PDB file of N, CA and C in Angstrom:
ATOM      1  N   MET W   1      24.772   7.140 -18.435  1.00  0.00           N
ATOM      2  CA  MET W   1      23.818   8.216 -18.252  1.00  0.00           C
ATOM      3  C   MET W   1      23.936   8.803 -16.848  1.00  0.00           C
ATOM      4  N   ASN W   2      23.562  10.054 -16.709  1.00  0.00           N
ATOM      5  CA  ASN W   2      23.660  10.774 -15.451  1.00  0.00           C
ATOM      6  C   ASN W   2      22.416  10.520 -14.585  1.00  0.00           C
ATOM      7  N   PHE W   3      22.622   9.998 -13.384  1.00  0.00           N
ATOM      8  CA  PHE W   3      21.528   9.731 -12.448  1.00  0.00           C
ATOM      9  C   PHE W   3      21.464  10.836 -11.413  1.00  0.00           C
ATOM     10  N   LYS W   4      20.240  11.277 -11.087  1.00  0.00           N
ATOM     11  CA  LYS W   4      20.078  12.234  -9.996  1.00  0.00           C
ATOM     12  C   LYS W   4      18.696  12.073  -9.377  1.00  0.00           C
ATOM     13  N   ILE W   5      18.566  12.588  -8.170  1.00  0.00           N
ATOM     14  CA  ILE W   5      17.296  12.599  -7.456  1.00  0.00           C
ATOM     15  C   ILE W   5      16.984  14.051  -7.121  1.00  0.00           C
ATOM     16  N   ARG W   6      15.767  14.470  -7.424  1.00  0.00           N
ATOM     17  CA  ARG W   6      15.349  15.834  -7.121  1.00  0.00           C
ATOM     18  C   ARG W   6      14.016  15.807  -6.396  1.00  0.00           C
ATOM     19  N   LYS W   7      13.652  16.930  -5.804  1.00  0.00           N
ATOM     20  CA  LYS W   7      12.353  17.036  -5.136  1.00  0.00           C
ATOM     21  C   LYS W   7      11.233  16.932  -6.176  1.00  0.00           C
ATOM     22  N   GLY W   8      10.111  16.391  -5.753  1.00  0.00           N
ATOM     23  CA  GLY W   8       8.955  16.299  -6.627  1.00  0.00           C
ATOM     24  C   GLY W   8       8.371  17.675  -6.910  1.00  0.00           C
ATOM     25  N   SER W   9       7.655  17.767  -8.026  1.00  0.00           N
ATOM     26  CA  SER W   9       6.974  19.016  -8.388  1.00  0.00           C
ATOM     27  C   SER W   9       5.567  18.686  -8.860  1.00  0.00           C
ATOM     28  N   LEU W  10       4.742  19.698  -8.993  1.00  0.00           N
ATOM     29  CA  LEU W  10       3.385  19.490  -9.503  1.00  0.00           C
ATOM     30  C   LEU W  10       3.408  18.818 -10.874  1.00  0.00           C
ATOM     31  N   ASN W  11       4.423  19.105 -11.664  1.00  0.00           N
ATOM     32  CA  ASN W  11       4.517  18.560 -13.020  1.00  0.00           C
ATOM     33  C   ASN W  11       4.804  17.058 -13.070  1.00  0.00           C
ATOM     34  N   ASP W  12       5.123  16.439 -11.956  1.00  0.00           N
ATOM     35  CA  ASP W  12       5.452  15.004 -11.925  1.00  0.00           C
ATOM     36  C   ASP W  12       4.238  14.110 -11.748  1.00  0.00           C
ATOM     37  N   SER W  13       3.075  14.684 -11.604  1.00  0.00           N
ATOM     38  CA  SER W  13       1.863  13.929 -11.292  1.00  0.00           C
ATOM     39  C   SER W  13       1.611  12.770 -12.253  1.00  0.00           C
ATOM     40  N   GLN W  14       1.652  13.023 -13.537  1.00  0.00           N
ATOM     41  CA  GLN W  14       1.323  11.989 -14.531  1.00  0.00           C
ATOM     42  C   GLN W  14       2.330  10.843 -14.515  1.00  0.00           C
ATOM     43  N   GLU W  15       3.615  11.165 -14.464  1.00  0.00           N
ATOM     44  CA  GLU W  15       4.657  10.125 -14.462  1.00  0.00           C
ATOM     45  C   GLU W  15       4.535   9.230 -13.226  1.00  0.00           C
ATOM     46  N   VAL W  16       4.329   9.845 -12.064  1.00  0.00           N
ATOM     47  CA  VAL W  16       4.200   9.068 -10.826  1.00  0.00           C
ATOM     48  C   VAL W  16       2.945   8.201 -10.893  1.00  0.00           C
ATOM     49  N   TYR W  17       1.853   8.761 -11.364  1.00  0.00           N
ATOM     50  CA  TYR W  17       0.611   7.989 -11.489  1.00  0.00           C
ATOM     51  C   TYR W  17       0.807   6.785 -12.412  1.00  0.00           C
ATOM     52  N   ASN W  18       1.400   7.019 -13.570  1.00  0.00           N
ATOM     53  CA  ASN W  18       1.598   5.932 -14.537  1.00  0.00           C
ATOM     54  C   ASN W  18       2.437   4.802 -13.952  1.00  0.00           C
ATOM     55  N   LEU W  19       3.477   5.152 -13.202  1.00  0.00           N
ATOM     56  CA  LEU W  19       4.325   4.125 -12.606  1.00  0.00           C
ATOM     57  C   LEU W  19       3.651   3.476 -11.401  1.00  0.00           C
ATOM     58  N   ARG W  20       3.025   4.271 -10.556  1.00  0.00           N
ATOM     59  CA  ARG W  20       2.375   3.733  -9.351  1.00  0.00           C
ATOM     60  C   ARG W  20       1.272   2.734  -9.695  1.00  0.00           C
ATOM     61  N   PHE W  21       0.567   2.983 -10.783  1.00  0.00           N
ATOM     62  CA  PHE W  21      -0.552   2.114 -11.154  1.00  0.00           C
ATOM     63  C   PHE W  21      -0.261   1.293 -12.409  1.00  0.00           C
ATOM     64  N   LEU W  22       1.005   0.993 -12.638  1.00  0.00           N
ATOM     65  CA  LEU W  22       1.415   0.125 -13.730  1.00  0.00           C
ATOM     66  C   LEU W  22       0.791  -1.249 -13.505  1.00  0.00           C
ATOM     67  N   GLU W  23      -0.008  -1.687 -14.447  1.00  0.00           N
ATOM     68  CA  GLU W  23      -0.800  -2.909 -14.260  1.00  0.00           C
ATOM     69  C   GLU W  23       0.055  -4.112 -13.867  1.00  0.00           C
ATOM     70  N   SER W  24       1.221  -4.257 -14.470  1.00  0.00           N
ATOM     71  CA  SER W  24       2.066  -5.413 -14.182  1.00  0.00           C
ATOM     72  C   SER W  24       2.644  -5.400 -12.767  1.00  0.00           C
ATOM     73  N   ASP W  25       2.586  -4.246 -12.086  1.00  0.00           N
ATOM     74  CA  ASP W  25       3.156  -4.138 -10.741  1.00  0.00           C
ATOM     75  C   ASP W  25       2.125  -4.132  -9.619  1.00  0.00           C
ATOM     76  N   LEU W  26       0.856  -4.040  -9.933  1.00  0.00           N
ATOM     77  CA  LEU W  26      -0.168  -3.880  -8.893  1.00  0.00           C
ATOM     78  C   LEU W  26      -0.119  -4.985  -7.839  1.00  0.00           C
ATOM     79  N   GLY W  27       0.243  -6.179  -8.221  1.00  0.00           N
ATOM     80  CA  GLY W  27       0.317  -7.293  -7.280  1.00  0.00           C
ATOM     81  C   GLY W  27       1.438  -7.153  -6.262  1.00  0.00           C
ATOM     82  N   ASN W  28       2.347  -6.217  -6.477  1.00  0.00           N
ATOM     83  CA  ASN W  28       3.477  -6.029  -5.573  1.00  0.00           C
ATOM     84  C   ASN W  28       3.176  -5.077  -4.417  1.00  0.00           C
ATOM     85  N   TYR W  29       2.016  -4.446  -4.428  1.00  0.00           N
ATOM     86  CA  TYR W  29       1.684  -3.451  -3.416  1.00  0.00           C
ATOM     87  C   TYR W  29       0.755  -4.028  -2.353  1.00  0.00           C
ATOM     88  N   PHE W  30       0.884  -3.530  -1.113  1.00  0.00           N
ATOM     89  CA  PHE W  30      -0.040  -3.928  -0.056  1.00  0.00           C
ATOM     90  C   PHE W  30      -1.441  -3.430  -0.392  1.00  0.00           C
ATOM     91  N   ASN W  31      -1.529  -2.174  -0.824  1.00  0.00           N
ATOM     92  CA  ASN W  31      -2.808  -1.587  -1.208  1.00  0.00           C
ATOM     93  C   ASN W  31      -2.919  -1.657  -2.726  1.00  0.00           C
ATOM     94  N   ARG W  32      -3.796  -2.500  -3.206  1.00  0.00           N
ATOM     95  CA  ARG W  32      -3.927  -2.720  -4.648  1.00  0.00           C
ATOM     96  C   ARG W  32      -5.052  -1.907  -5.269  1.00  0.00           C
ATOM     97  N   GLU W  33      -5.617  -1.021  -4.480  1.00  0.00           N
ATOM     98  CA  GLU W  33      -6.715  -0.189  -4.974  1.00  0.00           C
ATOM     99  C   GLU W  33      -6.185   0.786  -6.029  1.00  0.00           C
ATOM    100  N   VAL W  34      -6.830   0.810  -7.172  1.00  0.00           N
ATOM    101  CA  VAL W  34      -6.470   1.734  -8.240  1.00  0.00           C
ATOM    102  C   VAL W  34      -7.383   2.943  -8.140  1.00  0.00           C
ATOM    103  N   VAL W  35      -6.788   4.120  -8.145  1.00  0.00           N
ATOM    104  CA  VAL W  35      -7.568   5.347  -8.102  1.00  0.00           C
ATOM    105  C   VAL W  35      -7.561   5.982  -9.487  1.00  0.00           C
ATOM    106  N   THR W  36      -8.529   6.828  -9.732  1.00  0.00           N
ATOM    107  CA  THR W  36      -8.567   7.532 -11.014  1.00  0.00           C
ATOM    108  C   THR W  36      -7.467   8.584 -11.030  1.00  0.00           C
ATOM    109  N   TYR W  37      -7.116   9.036 -12.229  1.00  0.00           N
ATOM    110  CA  TYR W  37      -6.104  10.080 -12.322  1.00  0.00           C
ATOM    111  C   TYR W  37      -6.580  11.357 -11.641  1.00  0.00           C
ATOM    112  N   LYS W  38      -7.872  11.638 -11.728  1.00  0.00           N
ATOM    113  CA  LYS W  38      -8.418  12.831 -11.067  1.00  0.00           C
ATOM    114  C   LYS W  38      -8.218  12.744  -9.558  1.00  0.00           C
ATOM    115  N   GLU W  39      -8.451  11.562  -8.959  1.00  0.00           N
ATOM    116  CA  GLU W  39      -8.229  11.369  -7.525  1.00  0.00           C
ATOM    117  C   GLU W  39      -6.739  11.524  -7.192  1.00  0.00           C
ATOM    118  N   HIS W  40      -5.913  10.957  -8.066  1.00  0.00           N
ATOM    119  CA  HIS W  40      -4.463  11.062  -7.861  1.00  0.00           C
ATOM    120  C   HIS W  40      -4.013  12.521  -7.921  1.00  0.00           C
ATOM    121  N   GLN W  41      -4.540  13.276  -8.860  1.00  0.00           N
ATOM    122  CA  GLN W  41      -4.159  14.690  -8.974  1.00  0.00           C
ATOM    123  C   GLN W  41      -4.454  15.441  -7.685  1.00  0.00           C
ATOM    124  N   LYS W  42      -5.613  15.199  -7.103  1.00  0.00           N
ATOM    125  CA  LYS W  42      -5.968  15.854  -5.833  1.00  0.00           C
ATOM    126  C   LYS W  42      -4.951  15.485  -4.755  1.00  0.00           C
ATOM    127  N   PHE W  43      -4.639  14.193  -4.657  1.00  0.00           N
ATOM    128  CA  PHE W  43      -3.626  13.727  -3.703  1.00  0.00           C
ATOM    129  C   PHE W  43      -2.279  14.384  -3.996  1.00  0.00           C
ATOM    130  N   TRP W  44      -1.906  14.430  -5.266  1.00  0.00           N
ATOM    131  CA  TRP W  44      -0.594  14.948  -5.652  1.00  0.00           C
ATOM    132  C   TRP W  44      -0.469  16.433  -5.296  1.00  0.00           C
ATOM    133  N   ILE W  45      -1.484  17.210  -5.562  1.00  0.00           N
ATOM    134  CA  ILE W  45      -1.457  18.641  -5.246  1.00  0.00           C
ATOM    135  C   ILE W  45      -1.218  18.856  -3.755  1.00  0.00           C
ATOM    136  N   GLU W  46      -1.796  17.996  -2.939  1.00  0.00           N
ATOM    137  CA  GLU W  46      -1.655  18.128  -1.488  1.00  0.00           C
ATOM    138  C   GLU W  46      -0.349  17.534  -0.948  1.00  0.00           C
ATOM    139  N   ASN W  47       0.308  16.650  -1.720  1.00  0.00           N
ATOM    140  CA  ASN W  47       1.432  15.888  -1.161  1.00  0.00           C
ATOM    141  C   ASN W  47       2.709  15.848  -1.988  1.00  0.00           C
ATOM    142  N   TYR W  48       2.750  16.483  -3.135  1.00  0.00           N
ATOM    143  CA  TYR W  48       3.929  16.358  -4.000  1.00  0.00           C
ATOM    144  C   TYR W  48       5.231  16.752  -3.289  1.00  0.00           C
ATOM    145  N   MET W  49       5.135  17.659  -2.329  1.00  0.00           N
ATOM    146  CA  MET W  49       6.331  18.121  -1.624  1.00  0.00           C
ATOM    147  C   MET W  49       6.969  17.031  -0.764  1.00  0.00           C
ATOM    148  N   HIS W  50       6.288  15.908  -0.582  1.00  0.00           N
ATOM    149  CA  HIS W  50       6.817  14.787   0.194  1.00  0.00           C
ATOM    150  C   HIS W  50       7.430  13.704  -0.700  1.00  0.00           C
ATOM    151  N   TYR W  51       7.571  13.993  -1.985  1.00  0.00           N
ATOM    152  CA  TYR W  51       8.091  13.032  -2.953  1.00  0.00           C
ATOM    153  C   TYR W  51       9.402  13.501  -3.563  1.00  0.00           C
ATOM    154  N   HIS W  52      10.191  12.524  -3.981  1.00  0.00           N
ATOM    155  CA  HIS W  52      11.441  12.777  -4.704  1.00  0.00           C
ATOM    156  C   HIS W  52      11.401  11.960  -5.991  1.00  0.00           C
ATOM    157  N   ILE W  53      12.014  12.507  -7.021  1.00  0.00           N
ATOM    158  CA  ILE W  53      11.958  11.931  -8.358  1.00  0.00           C
ATOM    159  C   ILE W  53      13.356  11.518  -8.801  1.00  0.00           C
ATOM    160  N   ALA W  54      13.477  10.298  -9.319  1.00  0.00           N
ATOM    161  CA  ALA W  54      14.744   9.816  -9.871  1.00  0.00           C
ATOM    162  C   ALA W  54      14.761  10.094 -11.367  1.00  0.00           C
ATOM    163  N   LEU W  55      15.901  10.560 -11.842  1.00  0.00           N
ATOM    164  CA  LEU W  55      16.069  10.840 -13.269  1.00  0.00           C
ATOM    165  C   LEU W  55      17.325  10.157 -13.784  1.00  0.00           C
ATOM    166  N   MET W  56      17.212   9.610 -14.981  1.00  0.00           N
ATOM    167  CA  MET W  56      18.375   9.132 -15.732  1.00  0.00           C
ATOM    168  C   MET W  56      18.517  10.125 -16.870  1.00  0.00           C
ATOM    169  N   GLY W  57      19.506  10.984 -16.779  1.00  0.00           N
ATOM    170  CA  GLY W  57      19.588  12.102 -17.708  1.00  0.00           C
ATOM    171  C   GLY W  57      18.408  13.012 -17.420  1.00  0.00           C
ATOM    172  N   VAL W  58      17.543  13.191 -18.403  1.00  0.00           N
ATOM    173  CA  VAL W  58      16.332  13.994 -18.187  1.00  0.00           C
ATOM    174  C   VAL W  58      15.085  13.117 -18.135  1.00  0.00           C
ATOM    175  N   GLU W  59      15.276  11.806 -18.196  1.00  0.00           N
ATOM    176  CA  GLU W  59      14.155  10.865 -18.263  1.00  0.00           C
ATOM    177  C   GLU W  59      13.738  10.380 -16.874  1.00  0.00           C
ATOM    178  N   PHE W  60      12.434  10.380 -16.619  1.00  0.00           N
ATOM    179  CA  PHE W  60      11.863   9.881 -15.368  1.00  0.00           C
ATOM    180  C   PHE W  60      12.245   8.420 -15.181  1.00  0.00           C
ATOM    181  N   ALA W  61      12.822   8.095 -14.012  1.00  0.00           N
ATOM    182  CA  ALA W  61      13.266   6.729 -13.748  1.00  0.00           C
ATOM    183  C   ALA W  61      12.623   6.118 -12.514  1.00  0.00           C
ATOM    184  N   GLY W  62      11.932   6.924 -11.695  1.00  0.00           N
ATOM    185  CA  GLY W  62      11.293   6.390 -10.504  1.00  0.00           C
ATOM    186  C   GLY W  62      10.976   7.486  -9.514  1.00  0.00           C
ATOM    187  N   PHE W  63      10.513   7.058  -8.336  1.00  0.00           N
ATOM    188  CA  PHE W  63      10.153   8.017  -7.294  1.00  0.00           C
ATOM    189  C   PHE W  63      10.183   7.347  -5.928  1.00  0.00           C
ATOM    190  N   TYR W  64      10.214   8.183  -4.903  1.00  0.00           N
ATOM    191  CA  TYR W  64       9.881   7.727  -3.555  1.00  0.00           C
ATOM    192  C   TYR W  64       9.138   8.858  -2.855  1.00  0.00           C
ATOM    193  N   GLY W  65       8.325   8.461  -1.889  1.00  0.00           N
ATOM    194  CA  GLY W  65       7.584   9.448  -1.127  1.00  0.00           C
ATOM    195  C   GLY W  65       7.148   8.875   0.201  1.00  0.00           C
ATOM    196  N   TYR W  66       6.866   9.777   1.125  1.00  0.00           N
ATOM    197  CA  TYR W  66       6.461   9.396   2.469  1.00  0.00           C
ATOM    198  C   TYR W  66       5.309  10.299   2.878  1.00  0.00           C
ATOM    199  N   VAL W  67       4.116   9.720   2.998  1.00  0.00           N
ATOM    200  CA  VAL W  67       2.923  10.482   3.358  1.00  0.00           C
ATOM    201  C   VAL W  67       2.109   9.660   4.359  1.00  0.00           C
ATOM    202  N   ASN W  68       1.711  10.283   5.454  1.00  0.00           N
ATOM    203  CA  ASN W  68       0.872   9.620   6.458  1.00  0.00           C
ATOM    204  C   ASN W  68       1.449   8.272   6.902  1.00  0.00           C
ATOM    205  N   ASN W  69       2.721   8.268   7.240  1.00  0.00           N
ATOM    206  CA  ASN W  69       3.424   7.055   7.685  1.00  0.00           C
ATOM    207  C   ASN W  69       3.443   5.941   6.647  1.00  0.00           C
ATOM    208  N   ASP W  70       3.340   6.296   5.389  1.00  0.00           N
ATOM    209  CA  ASP W  70       3.358   5.330   4.286  1.00  0.00           C
ATOM    210  C   ASP W  70       4.501   5.684   3.347  1.00  0.00           C
ATOM    211  N   PHE W  71       5.510   4.803   3.268  1.00  0.00           N
ATOM    212  CA  PHE W  71       6.639   5.004   2.367  1.00  0.00           C
ATOM    213  C   PHE W  71       6.366   4.247   1.075  1.00  0.00           C
ATOM    214  N   ARG W  72       6.550   4.926  -0.044  1.00  0.00           N
ATOM    215  CA  ARG W  72       6.358   4.295  -1.350  1.00  0.00           C
ATOM    216  C   ARG W  72       7.549   4.605  -2.241  1.00  0.00           C
ATOM    217  N   TYR W  73       7.935   3.625  -3.028  1.00  0.00           N
ATOM    218  CA  TYR W  73       8.932   3.895  -4.059  1.00  0.00           C
ATOM    219  C   TYR W  73       8.700   2.927  -5.210  1.00  0.00           C
ATOM    220  N   ALA W  74       9.147   3.343  -6.374  1.00  0.00           N
ATOM    221  CA  ALA W  74       9.018   2.494  -7.552  1.00  0.00           C
ATOM    222  C   ALA W  74      10.047   2.936  -8.580  1.00  0.00           C
ATOM    223  N   VAL W  75      10.455   1.996  -9.401  1.00  0.00           N
ATOM    224  CA  VAL W  75      11.432   2.244 -10.465  1.00  0.00           C
ATOM    225  C   VAL W  75      10.803   1.826 -11.795  1.00  0.00           C
ATOM    226  N   VAL W  76      10.993   2.648 -12.802  1.00  0.00           N
ATOM    227  CA  VAL W  76      10.501   2.349 -14.148  1.00  0.00           C
ATOM    228  C   VAL W  76      11.107   1.011 -14.590  1.00  0.00           C
ATOM    229  N   PRO W  77      10.306   0.105 -15.155  1.00  0.00           N
ATOM    230  CA  PRO W  77      10.804  -1.228 -15.501  1.00  0.00           C
ATOM    231  C   PRO W  77      12.117  -1.256 -16.280  1.00  0.00           C
ATOM    232  N   LYS W  78      12.313  -0.385 -17.242  1.00  0.00           N
ATOM    233  CA  LYS W  78      13.544  -0.464 -18.049  1.00  0.00           C
ATOM    234  C   LYS W  78      14.793  -0.067 -17.256  1.00  0.00           C
ATOM    235  N   TYR W  79      14.619   0.531 -16.073  1.00  0.00           N
ATOM    236  CA  TYR W  79      15.759   0.912 -15.245  1.00  0.00           C
ATOM    237  C   TYR W  79      15.944  -0.006 -14.035  1.00  0.00           C
ATOM    238  N   ARG W  80      15.134  -1.021 -13.915  1.00  0.00           N
ATOM    239  CA  ARG W  80      15.265  -1.950 -12.789  1.00  0.00           C
ATOM    240  C   ARG W  80      16.528  -2.791 -12.943  1.00  0.00           C
ATOM    241  N   GLY W  81      17.062  -3.205 -11.813  1.00  0.00           N
ATOM    242  CA  GLY W  81      18.270  -4.029 -11.829  1.00  0.00           C
ATOM    243  C   GLY W  81      19.544  -3.220 -11.976  1.00  0.00           C
ATOM    244  N   GLN W  82      19.440  -1.899 -11.879  1.00  0.00           N
ATOM    245  CA  GLN W  82      20.608  -1.031 -12.033  1.00  0.00           C
ATOM    246  C   GLN W  82      20.960  -0.304 -10.734  1.00  0.00           C
ATOM    247  N   GLY W  83      20.330  -0.691  -9.635  1.00  0.00           N
ATOM    248  CA  GLY W  83      20.636  -0.086  -8.343  1.00  0.00           C
ATOM    249  C   GLY W  83      19.881   1.190  -8.039  1.00  0.00           C
ATOM    250  N   ILE W  84      18.927   1.555  -8.888  1.00  0.00           N
ATOM    251  CA  ILE W  84      18.179   2.794  -8.664  1.00  0.00           C
ATOM    252  C   ILE W  84      17.290   2.687  -7.427  1.00  0.00           C
ATOM    253  N   GLY W  85      16.619   1.564  -7.255  1.00  0.00           N
ATOM    254  CA  GLY W  85      15.784   1.376  -6.062  1.00  0.00           C
ATOM    255  C   GLY W  85      16.603   1.507  -4.796  1.00  0.00           C
ATOM    256  N   LYS W  86      17.789   0.918  -4.782  1.00  0.00           N
ATOM    257  CA  LYS W  86      18.681   1.024  -3.625  1.00  0.00           C
ATOM    258  C   LYS W  86      19.053   2.482  -3.382  1.00  0.00           C
ATOM    259  N   LYS W  87      19.363   3.216  -4.434  1.00  0.00           N
ATOM    260  CA  LYS W  87      19.720   4.632  -4.286  1.00  0.00           C
ATOM    261  C   LYS W  87      18.539   5.446  -3.767  1.00  0.00           C
ATOM    262  N   LEU W  88      17.337   5.120  -4.210  1.00  0.00           N
ATOM    263  CA  LEU W  88      16.153   5.827  -3.727  1.00  0.00           C
ATOM    264  C   LEU W  88      15.948   5.589  -2.237  1.00  0.00           C
ATOM    265  N   VAL W  89      16.069   4.342  -1.808  1.00  0.00           N
ATOM    266  CA  VAL W  89      15.878   4.014  -0.385  1.00  0.00           C
ATOM    267  C   VAL W  89      16.981   4.651   0.455  1.00  0.00           C
ATOM    268  N   GLU W  90      18.222   4.612  -0.015  1.00  0.00           N
ATOM    269  CA  GLU W  90      19.317   5.247   0.728  1.00  0.00           C
ATOM    270  C   GLU W  90      19.081   6.753   0.864  1.00  0.00           C
ATOM    271  N   ASP W  91      18.637   7.387  -0.204  1.00  0.00           N
ATOM    272  CA  ASP W  91      18.347   8.815  -0.167  1.00  0.00           C
ATOM    273  C   ASP W  91      17.214   9.105   0.815  1.00  0.00           C
ATOM    274  N   ALA W  92      16.195   8.257   0.782  1.00  0.00           N
ATOM    275  CA  ALA W  92      15.061   8.425   1.700  1.00  0.00           C
ATOM    276  C   ALA W  92      15.512   8.307   3.155  1.00  0.00           C
ATOM    277  N   LEU W  93      16.367   7.356   3.441  1.00  0.00           N
ATOM    278  CA  LEU W  93      16.836   7.167   4.818  1.00  0.00           C
ATOM    279  C   LEU W  93      17.611   8.386   5.316  1.00  0.00           C
ATOM    280  N   ARG W  94      18.282   9.073   4.411  1.00  0.00           N
ATOM    281  CA  ARG W  94      19.015  10.291   4.797  1.00  0.00           C
ATOM    282  C   ARG W  94      18.081  11.484   4.987  1.00  0.00           C
ATOM    283  N   LYS W  95      16.989  11.538   4.219  1.00  0.00           N
ATOM    284  CA  LYS W  95      16.164  12.743   4.178  1.00  0.00           C
ATOM    285  C   LYS W  95      14.848  12.670   4.940  1.00  0.00           C
ATOM    286  N   LEU W  96      14.248  11.510   5.025  1.00  0.00           N
ATOM    287  CA  LEU W  96      12.915  11.425   5.608  1.00  0.00           C
ATOM    288  C   LEU W  96      12.962  11.458   7.124  1.00  0.00           C
ATOM    289  N   PRO W  97      11.905  12.015   7.719  1.00  0.00           N
ATOM    290  CA  PRO W  97      11.864  12.077   9.183  1.00  0.00           C
ATOM    291  C   PRO W  97      11.674  10.679   9.774  1.00  0.00           C
ATOM    292  N   TYR W  98      12.264  10.481  10.893  1.00  0.00           N
ATOM    293  CA  TYR W  98      12.057   9.235  11.629  1.00  0.00           C
ATOM    294  C   TYR W  98      12.130   9.553  13.109  1.00  0.00           C
ATOM    295  N   GLN W  99      11.604   8.657  13.899  1.00  0.00           N
ATOM    296  CA  GLN W  99      11.601   8.885  15.351  1.00  0.00           C
ATOM    297  C   GLN W  99      12.822   8.187  15.939  1.00  0.00           C
ATOM    298  N   ASN W 100      13.624   8.955  16.632  1.00  0.00           N
ATOM    299  CA  ASN W 100      14.811   8.423  17.288  1.00  0.00           C
ATOM    300  C   ASN W 100      14.436   8.092  18.729  1.00  0.00           C
ATOM    301  N   ASN W 101      14.190   6.844  18.988  1.00  0.00           N
ATOM    302  CA  ASN W 101      13.720   6.415  20.307  1.00  0.00           C
ATOM    303  C   ASN W 101      14.865   5.720  21.034  1.00  0.00           C
ATOM    304  N   LYS W 102      15.456   6.391  22.039  1.00  0.00           N
ATOM    305  CA  LYS W 102      16.590   5.835  22.772  1.00  0.00           C
ATOM    306  C   LYS W 102      16.250   4.533  23.484  1.00  0.00           C
ATOM    307  N   SER W 103      14.984   4.359  23.870  1.00  0.00           N
ATOM    308  CA  SER W 103      14.629   3.150  24.615  1.00  0.00           C
ATOM    309  C   SER W 103      14.740   1.906  23.747  1.00  0.00           C
ATOM    310  N   ASN W 104      14.792   2.065  22.427  1.00  0.00           N
ATOM    311  CA  ASN W 104      14.916   0.904  21.544  1.00  0.00           C
ATOM    312  C   ASN W 104      16.348   0.605  21.169  1.00  0.00           C
ATOM    313  N   ARG W 105      17.280   1.411  21.632  1.00  0.00           N
ATOM    314  CA  ARG W 105      18.695   1.197  21.300  1.00  0.00           C
ATOM    315  C   ARG W 105      19.330   0.175  22.221  1.00  0.00           C
ATOM    316  N   ASN W 106      20.276  -0.540  21.690  1.00  0.00           N
ATOM    317  CA  ASN W 106      21.062  -1.460  22.514  1.00  0.00           C
ATOM    318  C   ASN W 106      22.374  -0.738  22.837  1.00  0.00           C
ATOM    319  N   GLU W 107      22.409  -0.045  23.971  1.00  0.00           N
ATOM    320  CA  GLU W 107      23.624   0.703  24.326  1.00  0.00           C
ATOM    321  C   GLU W 107      24.363   0.019  25.425  1.00  0.00           C
TER     322      GLU W 107
END
């Protein structure tokens, strides 16, 4: 199947919500607070432009996003173990802003 990563859109709200609050995964997050879909929609409208969506063919396979110094990513369970999470993190490292602090370099 064809894998790709694209920018998030308003239409991705439901898929991201379903994966982010997947009951079997809640224990894996630092913040385990579950929000309502209505609360998520408000957040999504304000922040979707900071998210990227993974697709296997045309099927939603995961996401990553960076909002308020908080990086999040998740992979749909049936696609785990196929390197998608690694690809999401690698893509994020290329695209997301970071602070380049010379004083922390070992030169």
